[in-house]
PDB file of C-alpha atoms in Angstrom:
ATOM      1  CA  MET A   1      53.881  68.951  95.057  1.00 63.00           C
ATOM      2  CA  GLY A   2      56.629  68.337  92.467  1.00 70.00           C
ATOM      3  CA  ALA A   3      55.336  64.570  91.711  1.00 76.00           C
ATOM      4  CA  VAL A   4      51.883  65.696  92.207  1.00 74.00           C
ATOM      5  CA  PHE A   5      52.584  68.239  89.058  1.00 77.00           C
ATOM      6  CA  LEU A   6      54.672  65.367  86.706  1.00 82.00           C
ATOM      7  CA  ALA A   7      51.727  62.511  87.761  1.00 80.00           C
ATOM      8  CA  MET A   8      48.984  65.354  86.667  1.00 78.00           C
ATOM      9  CA  LEU A   9      51.360  66.468  83.424  1.00 82.00           C
ATOM     10  CA  ARG A  10      51.592  62.849  82.452  1.00 84.00           C
ATOM     11  CA  ARG A  11      47.867  62.749  83.186  1.00 80.00           C
ATOM     12  CA  GLU A  12      46.674  65.566  80.590  1.00 78.00           C
ATOM     13  CA  MET A  13      49.534  64.842  77.760  1.00 82.00           C
ATOM     14  CA  ALA A  14      47.337  61.474  77.554  1.00 80.00           C
ATOM     15  CA  LEU A  15      44.609  63.103  76.711  1.00 78.00           C
ATOM     16  CA  ALA A  16      45.657  66.036  74.533  1.00 76.00           C
ATOM     17  CA  TRP A  17      47.053  62.402  72.684  1.00 78.00           C
ATOM     18  CA  ARG A  18      43.889  61.302  72.826  1.00 77.00           C
ATOM     19  CA  GLY A  19      42.328  63.884  71.254  1.00 70.00           C
ATOM     20  CA  ARG A  20      45.077  65.530  68.725  1.00 73.00           C
ATOM     21  CA  THR A  21      42.010  65.715  66.306  1.00 77.00           C
ATOM     22  CA  ASP A  22      41.712  69.143  68.309  1.00 74.00           C
ATOM     23  CA  VAL A  23      45.247  70.227  67.794  1.00 77.00           C
ATOM     24  CA  LEU A  24      46.049  69.046  64.916  1.00 85.00           C
ATOM     25  CA  LEU A  25      42.741  71.813  63.721  1.00 87.00           C
ATOM     26  CA  ALA A  26      44.192  74.394  65.612  1.00 86.00           C
ATOM     27  CA  LEU A  27      47.526  74.816  63.956  1.00 88.00           C
ATOM     28  CA  SER A  28      45.897  73.955  60.260  1.00 91.00           C
ATOM     29  CA  PHE A  29      43.766  77.215  60.891  1.00 92.00           C
ATOM     30  CA  PHE A  30      47.250  79.024  61.835  1.00 93.00           C
ATOM     31  CA  VAL A  31      48.507  77.794  58.195  1.00 93.00           C
ATOM     32  CA  VAL A  32      45.921  78.390  56.438  1.00 93.00           C
ATOM     33  CA  VAL A  33      45.198  81.581  57.844  1.00 93.00           C
ATOM     34  CA  VAL A  34      48.977  82.804  57.661  1.00 93.00           C
ATOM     35  CA  CYS A  35      48.881  81.834  54.085  1.00 91.00           C
ATOM     36  CA  LEU A  36      45.752  83.606  52.913  1.00 91.00           C
ATOM     37  CA  PHE A  37      46.700  86.758  53.696  1.00 89.00           C
ATOM     38  CA  PRO A  38      49.228  87.119  50.802  1.00 88.00           C
ATOM     39  CA  PHE A  39      47.126  86.260  48.350  1.00 87.00           C
ATOM     40  CA  GLY A  40      44.223  88.659  48.823  1.00 86.00           C
ATOM     41  CA  ILE A  41      47.000  91.813  49.618  1.00 84.00           C
ATOM     42  CA  GLY A  42      49.348  90.913  46.872  1.00 81.00           C
ATOM     43  CA  PRO A  43      52.758  90.391  45.820  1.00 80.00           C
ATOM     44  CA  GLU A  44      54.296  93.884  47.284  1.00 85.00           C
ATOM     45  CA  ALA A  45      56.682  92.598  49.330  1.00 82.00           C
ATOM     46  CA  ASN A  46      57.598  95.584  51.628  1.00 86.00           C
ATOM     47  CA  GLN A  47      53.273  95.589  52.369  1.00 88.00           C
ATOM     48  CA  LEU A  48      53.529  92.082  53.386  1.00 88.00           C
ATOM     49  CA  ARG A  49      56.812  92.647  55.802  1.00 88.00           C
ATOM     50  CA  ALA A  50      54.629  95.949  57.218  1.00 88.00           C
ATOM     51  CA  ILE A  51      51.923  93.297  57.840  1.00 91.00           C
ATOM     52  CA  ALA A  52      53.425  89.825  58.896  1.00 91.00           C
ATOM     53  CA  PRO A  53      54.077  90.630  62.706  1.00 91.00           C
ATOM     54  CA  GLY A  54      50.526  91.700  62.887  1.00 92.00           C
ATOM     55  CA  VAL A  55      49.098  88.335  60.776  1.00 93.00           C
ATOM     56  CA  VAL A  56      51.394  86.122  62.288  1.00 93.00           C
ATOM     57  CA  TRP A  57      50.357  87.306  66.190  1.00 94.00           C
ATOM     58  CA  VAL A  58      46.516  87.662  65.648  1.00 94.00           C
ATOM     59  CA  THR A  59      46.357  84.401  63.951  1.00 94.00           C
ATOM     60  CA  ALA A  60      47.962  82.853  66.839  1.00 93.00           C
ATOM     61  CA  LEU A  61      45.397  83.998  69.336  1.00 92.00           C
ATOM     62  CA  LEU A  62      43.016  83.327  66.703  1.00 91.00           C
ATOM     63  CA  ALA A  63      44.122  79.484  66.638  1.00 90.00           C
ATOM     64  CA  SER A  64      44.369  79.791  70.164  1.00 88.00           C
ATOM     65  CA  LEU A  65      40.918  80.571  70.862  1.00 88.00           C
ATOM     66  CA  LEU A  66      40.035  77.292  68.992  1.00 86.00           C
ATOM     67  CA  ALA A  67      41.105  74.408  72.076  1.00 81.00           C
ATOM     68  CA  LEU A  68      40.085  76.598  75.243  1.00 85.00           C
ATOM     69  CA  PRO A  69      36.136  76.284  75.375  1.00 81.00           C
ATOM     70  CA  ARG A  70      37.694  72.115  75.450  1.00 80.00           C
ATOM     71  CA  LEU A  71      39.705  72.622  78.368  1.00 82.00           C
ATOM     72  CA  PHE A  72      37.430  72.309  81.070  1.00 83.00           C
ATOM     73  CA  GLU A  73      34.960  70.801  79.497  1.00 81.00           C
ATOM     74  CA  HIS A  74      35.527  67.108  79.564  1.00 79.00           C
ATOM     75  CA  ASP A  75      35.980  67.116  82.662  1.00 78.00           C
ATOM     76  CA  LEU A  76      33.293  69.046  84.329  1.00 80.00           C
ATOM     77  CA  ARG A  77      31.278  66.092  82.276  1.00 79.00           C
ATOM     78  CA  ASP A  78      32.599  62.779  83.973  1.00 77.00           C
ATOM     79  CA  GLY A  79      33.098  64.339  87.724  1.00 78.00           C
ATOM     80  CA  THR A  80      36.911  64.483  86.852  1.00 77.00           C
ATOM     81  CA  LEU A  81      36.229  68.125  87.777  1.00 80.00           C
ATOM     82  CA  GLU A  82      34.559  68.039  90.744  1.00 81.00           C
ATOM     83  CA  GLN A  83      36.693  65.696  92.322  1.00 81.00           C
ATOM     84  CA  LEU A  84      39.832  67.643  91.698  1.00 79.00           C
ATOM     85  CA  LEU A  85      39.054  70.052  93.754  1.00 82.00           C
ATOM     86  CA  LEU A  86      37.777  68.333  96.803  1.00 81.00           C
ATOM     87  CA  SER A  87      41.226  66.566  96.684  1.00 79.00           C
ATOM     88  CA  PRO A  88      43.987  67.106  99.411  1.00 78.00           C
ATOM     89  CA  GLU A  89      46.098  68.258  96.906  1.00 79.00           C
ATOM     90  CA  PRO A  90      46.781  71.779  95.313  1.00 82.00           C
ATOM     91  CA  ALA A  91      43.949  72.462  92.612  1.00 84.00           C
ATOM     92  CA  VAL A  92      46.613  75.392  91.417  1.00 88.00           C
ATOM     93  CA  VAL A  93      48.716  72.446  90.722  1.00 87.00           C
ATOM     94  CA  TRP A  94      46.586  70.379  88.358  1.00 86.00           C
ATOM     95  CA  VAL A  95      45.607  73.711  86.736  1.00 89.00           C
ATOM     96  CA  LEU A  96      49.411  75.004  85.901  1.00 90.00           C
ATOM     97  CA  ALA A  97      49.680  71.003  84.507  1.00 88.00           C
ATOM     98  CA  LYS A  98      46.753  71.638  82.161  1.00 89.00           C
ATOM     99  CA  VAL A  99      47.369  75.024  80.886  1.00 91.00           C
ATOM    100  CA  ALA A 100      50.618  73.774  80.053  1.00 91.00           C
ATOM    101  CA  VAL A 101      49.889  70.939  78.065  1.00 90.00           C
ATOM    102  CA  HIS A 102      47.621  73.173  76.216  1.00 90.00           C
ATOM    103  CA  TRP A 103      50.729  75.920  75.294  1.00 92.00           C
ATOM    104  CA  LEU A 104      52.724  72.829  75.041  1.00 91.00           C
ATOM    105  CA  VAL A 105      49.861  71.378  71.873  1.00 89.00           C
ATOM    106  CA  THR A 106      49.518  74.471  70.963  1.00 89.00           C
ATOM    107  CA  GLY A 107      51.301  77.537  71.367  1.00 90.00           C
ATOM    108  CA  VAL A 108      54.842  75.824  70.968  1.00 92.00           C
ATOM    109  CA  PRO A 109      53.342  73.783  66.808  1.00 92.00           C
ATOM    110  CA  VAL A 110      52.556  77.512  66.735  1.00 93.00           C
ATOM    111  CA  ALA A 111      55.775  78.903  67.074  1.00 93.00           C
ATOM    112  CA  LEU A 112      57.812  76.527  64.828  1.00 93.00           C
ATOM    113  CA  PHE A 113      56.103  76.606  61.524  1.00 92.00           C
ATOM    114  CA  ALA A 114      55.217  80.761  62.351  1.00 92.00           C
ATOM    115  CA  PRO A 115      59.314  81.054  60.109  1.00 91.00           C
ATOM    116  CA  LEU A 116      58.672  78.388  57.933  1.00 91.00           C
ATOM    117  CA  LEU A 117      55.683  80.745  57.122  1.00 90.00           C
ATOM    118  CA  ALA A 118      57.303  83.765  57.235  1.00 86.00           C
ATOM    119  CA  GLY A 119      59.113  83.702  53.604  1.00 83.00           C
ATOM    120  CA  LEU A 120      55.791  84.096  52.126  1.00 88.00           C
ATOM    121  CA  TYR A 121      56.118  87.934  53.367  1.00 89.00           C
ATOM    122  CA  ASP A 122      59.712  88.032  52.008  1.00 85.00           C
ATOM    123  CA  LEU A 123      60.836  88.597  55.935  1.00 87.00           C
ATOM    124  CA  GLN A 124      64.913  88.724  56.374  1.00 87.00           C
ATOM    125  CA  PRO A 125      66.024  85.608  57.992  1.00 88.00           C
ATOM    126  CA  ASP A 126      67.946  86.792  60.592  1.00 89.00           C
ATOM    127  CA  VAL A 127      64.319  88.302  62.024  1.00 91.00           C
ATOM    128  CA  LEU A 128      62.457  84.849  62.500  1.00 92.00           C
ATOM    129  CA  PRO A 129      64.970  83.359  65.528  1.00 93.00           C
ATOM    130  CA  LEU A 130      63.374  86.648  66.905  1.00 93.00           C
ATOM    131  CA  LEU A 131      59.440  85.601  65.517  1.00 93.00           C
ATOM    132  CA  ALA A 132      59.090  82.422  67.208  1.00 94.00           C
ATOM    133  CA  GLY A 133      61.102  83.839  70.583  1.00 94.00           C
ATOM    134  CA  THR A 134      57.903  86.289  70.932  1.00 95.00           C
ATOM    135  CA  LEU A 135      55.646  83.458  70.230  1.00 95.00           C
ATOM    136  CA  LEU A 136      57.008  81.317  72.239  1.00 94.00           C
ATOM    137  CA  LEU A 137      57.311  83.983  75.123  1.00 94.00           C
ATOM    138  CA  GLY A 138      54.372  85.404  74.767  1.00 94.00           C
ATOM    139  CA  THR A 139      51.464  82.378  74.058  1.00 94.00           C
ATOM    140  CA  PRO A 140      52.228  80.826  77.457  1.00 94.00           C
ATOM    141  CA  THR A 141      50.418  84.452  78.748  1.00 95.00           C
ATOM    142  CA  LEU A 142      47.982  84.229  76.079  1.00 94.00           C
ATOM    143  CA  THR A 143      47.449  80.287  77.188  1.00 93.00           C
ATOM    144  CA  LEU A 144      47.073  81.490  80.501  1.00 94.00           C
ATOM    145  CA  ILE A 145      44.321  84.504  80.191  1.00 94.00           C
ATOM    146  CA  GLY A 146      42.280  82.093  78.035  1.00 92.00           C
ATOM    147  CA  ALA A 147      42.294  79.345  80.491  1.00 92.00           C
ATOM    148  CA  ILE A 148      41.024  81.875  83.230  1.00 92.00           C
ATOM    149  CA  GLY A 149      38.296  82.692  80.202  1.00 90.00           C
ATOM    150  CA  ALA A 150      38.185  78.948  79.616  1.00 89.00           C
ATOM    151  CA  ALA A 151      37.000  78.826  83.325  1.00 88.00           C
ATOM    152  CA  LEU A 152      34.912  81.477  83.641  1.00 88.00           C
ATOM    153  CA  THR A 153      32.712  80.296  80.615  1.00 87.00           C
ATOM    154  CA  LEU A 154      32.839  76.532  81.371  1.00 84.00           C
ATOM    155  CA  GLY A 155      28.974  74.990  81.290  1.00 75.00           C
ATOM    156  CA  VAL A 156      28.342  78.327  80.440  1.00 77.00           C
ATOM    157  CA  ARG A 157      24.995  78.334  77.019  1.00 75.00           C
ATOM    158  CA  SER A 158      27.353  80.017  74.332  1.00 71.00           C
ATOM    159  CA  GLY A 159      30.072  79.952  76.363  1.00 73.00           C
ATOM    160  CA  ALA A 160      32.608  80.268  73.095  1.00 78.00           C
ATOM    161  CA  VAL A 161      30.948  83.453  71.621  1.00 84.00           C
ATOM    162  CA  LEU A 162      31.550  85.171  75.813  1.00 86.00           C
ATOM    163  CA  LEU A 163      34.766  83.249  76.398  1.00 87.00           C
ATOM    164  CA  ALA A 164      36.394  85.189  72.549  1.00 87.00           C
ATOM    165  CA  LEU A 165      34.451  88.587  73.926  1.00 89.00           C
ATOM    166  CA  LEU A 166      36.893  87.826  77.912  1.00 89.00           C
ATOM    167  CA  VAL A 167      39.824  86.355  76.174  1.00 91.00           C
ATOM    168  CA  LEU A 168      41.193  88.894  72.749  1.00 91.00           C
ATOM    169  CA  PRO A 169      40.214  92.726  75.307  1.00 92.00           C
ATOM    170  CA  LEU A 170      42.673  91.057  77.946  1.00 92.00           C
ATOM    171  CA  ALA A 171      45.568  89.376  75.090  1.00 93.00           C
ATOM    172  CA  VAL A 172      45.599  93.046  73.557  1.00 94.00           C
ATOM    173  CA  PRO A 173      49.038  94.142  75.525  1.00 93.00           C
ATOM    174  CA  VAL A 174      50.958  90.580  74.284  1.00 95.00           C
ATOM    175  CA  LEU A 175      49.599  91.847  70.810  1.00 94.00           C
ATOM    176  CA  ILE A 176      51.338  94.812  70.503  1.00 94.00           C
ATOM    177  CA  PHE A 177      54.844  93.845  72.355  1.00 95.00           C
ATOM    178  CA  GLY A 178      54.436  90.525  70.751  1.00 94.00           C
ATOM    179  CA  ALA A 179      53.673  92.133  67.610  1.00 93.00           C
ATOM    180  CA  GLY A 180      56.063  95.149  68.180  1.00 93.00           C
ATOM    181  CA  ALA A 181      58.964  93.755  68.901  1.00 94.00           C
ATOM    182  CA  VAL A 182      59.955  92.021  65.580  1.00 93.00           C
ATOM    183  CA  GLU A 183      58.795  95.492  64.033  1.00 92.00           C
ATOM    184  CA  ALA A 184      61.400  97.171  65.747  1.00 92.00           C
ATOM    185  CA  ALA A 185      63.967  94.936  64.721  1.00 91.00           C
ATOM    186  CA  LEU A 186      62.694  95.059  60.949  1.00 88.00           C
ATOM    187  CA  GLY A 187      63.524  98.989  61.522  1.00 88.00           C
ATOM    188  CA  GLY A 188      66.619  98.507  62.409  1.00 87.00           C
ATOM    189  CA  VAL A 189      65.014  99.496  66.285  1.00 90.00           C
ATOM    190  CA  SER A 190      66.504  97.589  70.071  1.00 91.00           C
ATOM    191  CA  TYR A 191      63.249  95.367  70.796  1.00 91.00           C
ATOM    192  CA  ALA A 192      64.779  94.177  73.931  1.00 93.00           C
ATOM    193  CA  ALA A 193      62.170  96.245  76.262  1.00 93.00           C
ATOM    194  CA  HIS A 194      59.268  95.610  74.699  1.00 94.00           C
ATOM    195  CA  LEU A 195      60.777  91.398  75.211  1.00 94.00           C
ATOM    196  CA  ALA A 196      61.361  92.597  78.753  1.00 95.00           C
ATOM    197  CA  LEU A 197      57.325  93.356  78.564  1.00 95.00           C
ATOM    198  CA  LEU A 198      56.404  89.997  77.073  1.00 94.00           C
ATOM    199  CA  GLY A 199      58.364  88.395  80.082  1.00 94.00           C
ATOM    200  CA  ALA A 200      57.670  90.281  83.113  1.00 95.00           C
ATOM    201  CA  GLY A 201      53.763  89.286  81.251  1.00 93.00           C
ATOM    202  CA  MET A 202      54.679  86.124  81.192  1.00 95.00           C
ATOM    203  CA  LEU A 203      55.354  85.843  85.065  1.00 95.00           C
ATOM    204  CA  ALA A 204      52.550  87.387  86.202  1.00 94.00           C
ATOM    205  CA  ALA A 205      50.191  85.466  84.407  1.00 94.00           C
ATOM    206  CA  VAL A 206      51.986  82.616  86.080  1.00 93.00           C
ATOM    207  CA  ALA A 207      51.386  83.513  89.326  1.00 92.00           C
ATOM    208  CA  LEU A 208      48.517  85.007  89.663  1.00 93.00           C
ATOM    209  CA  ALA A 209      46.064  83.234  86.725  1.00 92.00           C
ATOM    210  CA  PRO A 210      45.973  79.091  88.288  1.00 91.00           C
ATOM    211  CA  TRP A 211      44.645  80.816  91.218  1.00 92.00           C
ATOM    212  CA  ALA A 212      42.059  82.512  89.549  1.00 92.00           C
ATOM    213  CA  CYS A 213      41.585  80.264  87.468  1.00 91.00           C
ATOM    214  CA  VAL A 214      41.052  77.830  90.693  1.00 89.00           C
ATOM    215  CA  ALA A 215      38.062  80.205  91.568  1.00 90.00           C
ATOM    216  CA  ALA A 216      36.064  80.312  88.587  1.00 88.00           C
ATOM    217  CA  LEU A 217      36.187  76.288  88.534  1.00 87.00           C
ATOM    218  CA  ARG A 218      34.654  75.789  91.447  1.00 87.00           C
ATOM    219  CA  LEU A 219      31.480  78.546  91.557  1.00 85.00           C
ATOM    220  CA  ALA A 220      31.516  76.364  88.030  1.00 80.00           C
ATOM    221  CA  VAL A 221      31.176  72.550  90.009  1.00 79.00           C
ATOM    222  CA  GLN A 222      28.665  75.193  92.581  1.00 75.00           C
TER     223      GLN A 222
END
């Protein structure tokens, strides 16, 4: 099963490289939106520091949503999805590889760029590693939740709008704990509980979301 996962991971990485425009679009959206807020809010440092965690996390969620409608769309169009679901190999392995690659090309760049943009919000340097760490810990959960929404809305007219309506409410706890950890650090309060809840949410999503995706994809191809 490990060999199958690695083979699917290589396939999905090759496909992601071919469609790198979508990846650059999501990252560009994140950078532009995060940069716009200080111009709209003003130069007040305390106010910028207060809104920084929420702005970064909400923008990261919206950036991940940009590429989600096409997560399974190409495989559905060319018949690959049906063949993979009918293959003797567990479909959950392929889904997990696809979601992992989506996170690698969307969530990881966002987490790496976030500390670079944090200077616009006058965040202390000692908080920047925590900001990147919470994004690395929380964005996999956002991607897995989004994958379920992408599978449920696959082939549906106006699926992108429906996908956002499904995913955004489910992502609220991740946003609360992710932004809350940074806010706690800024206030000098322990943020261990926030990180623990982010980690528990990620483990639960990894264990359950791929199976939900497979069930939704089987419905989509029927």
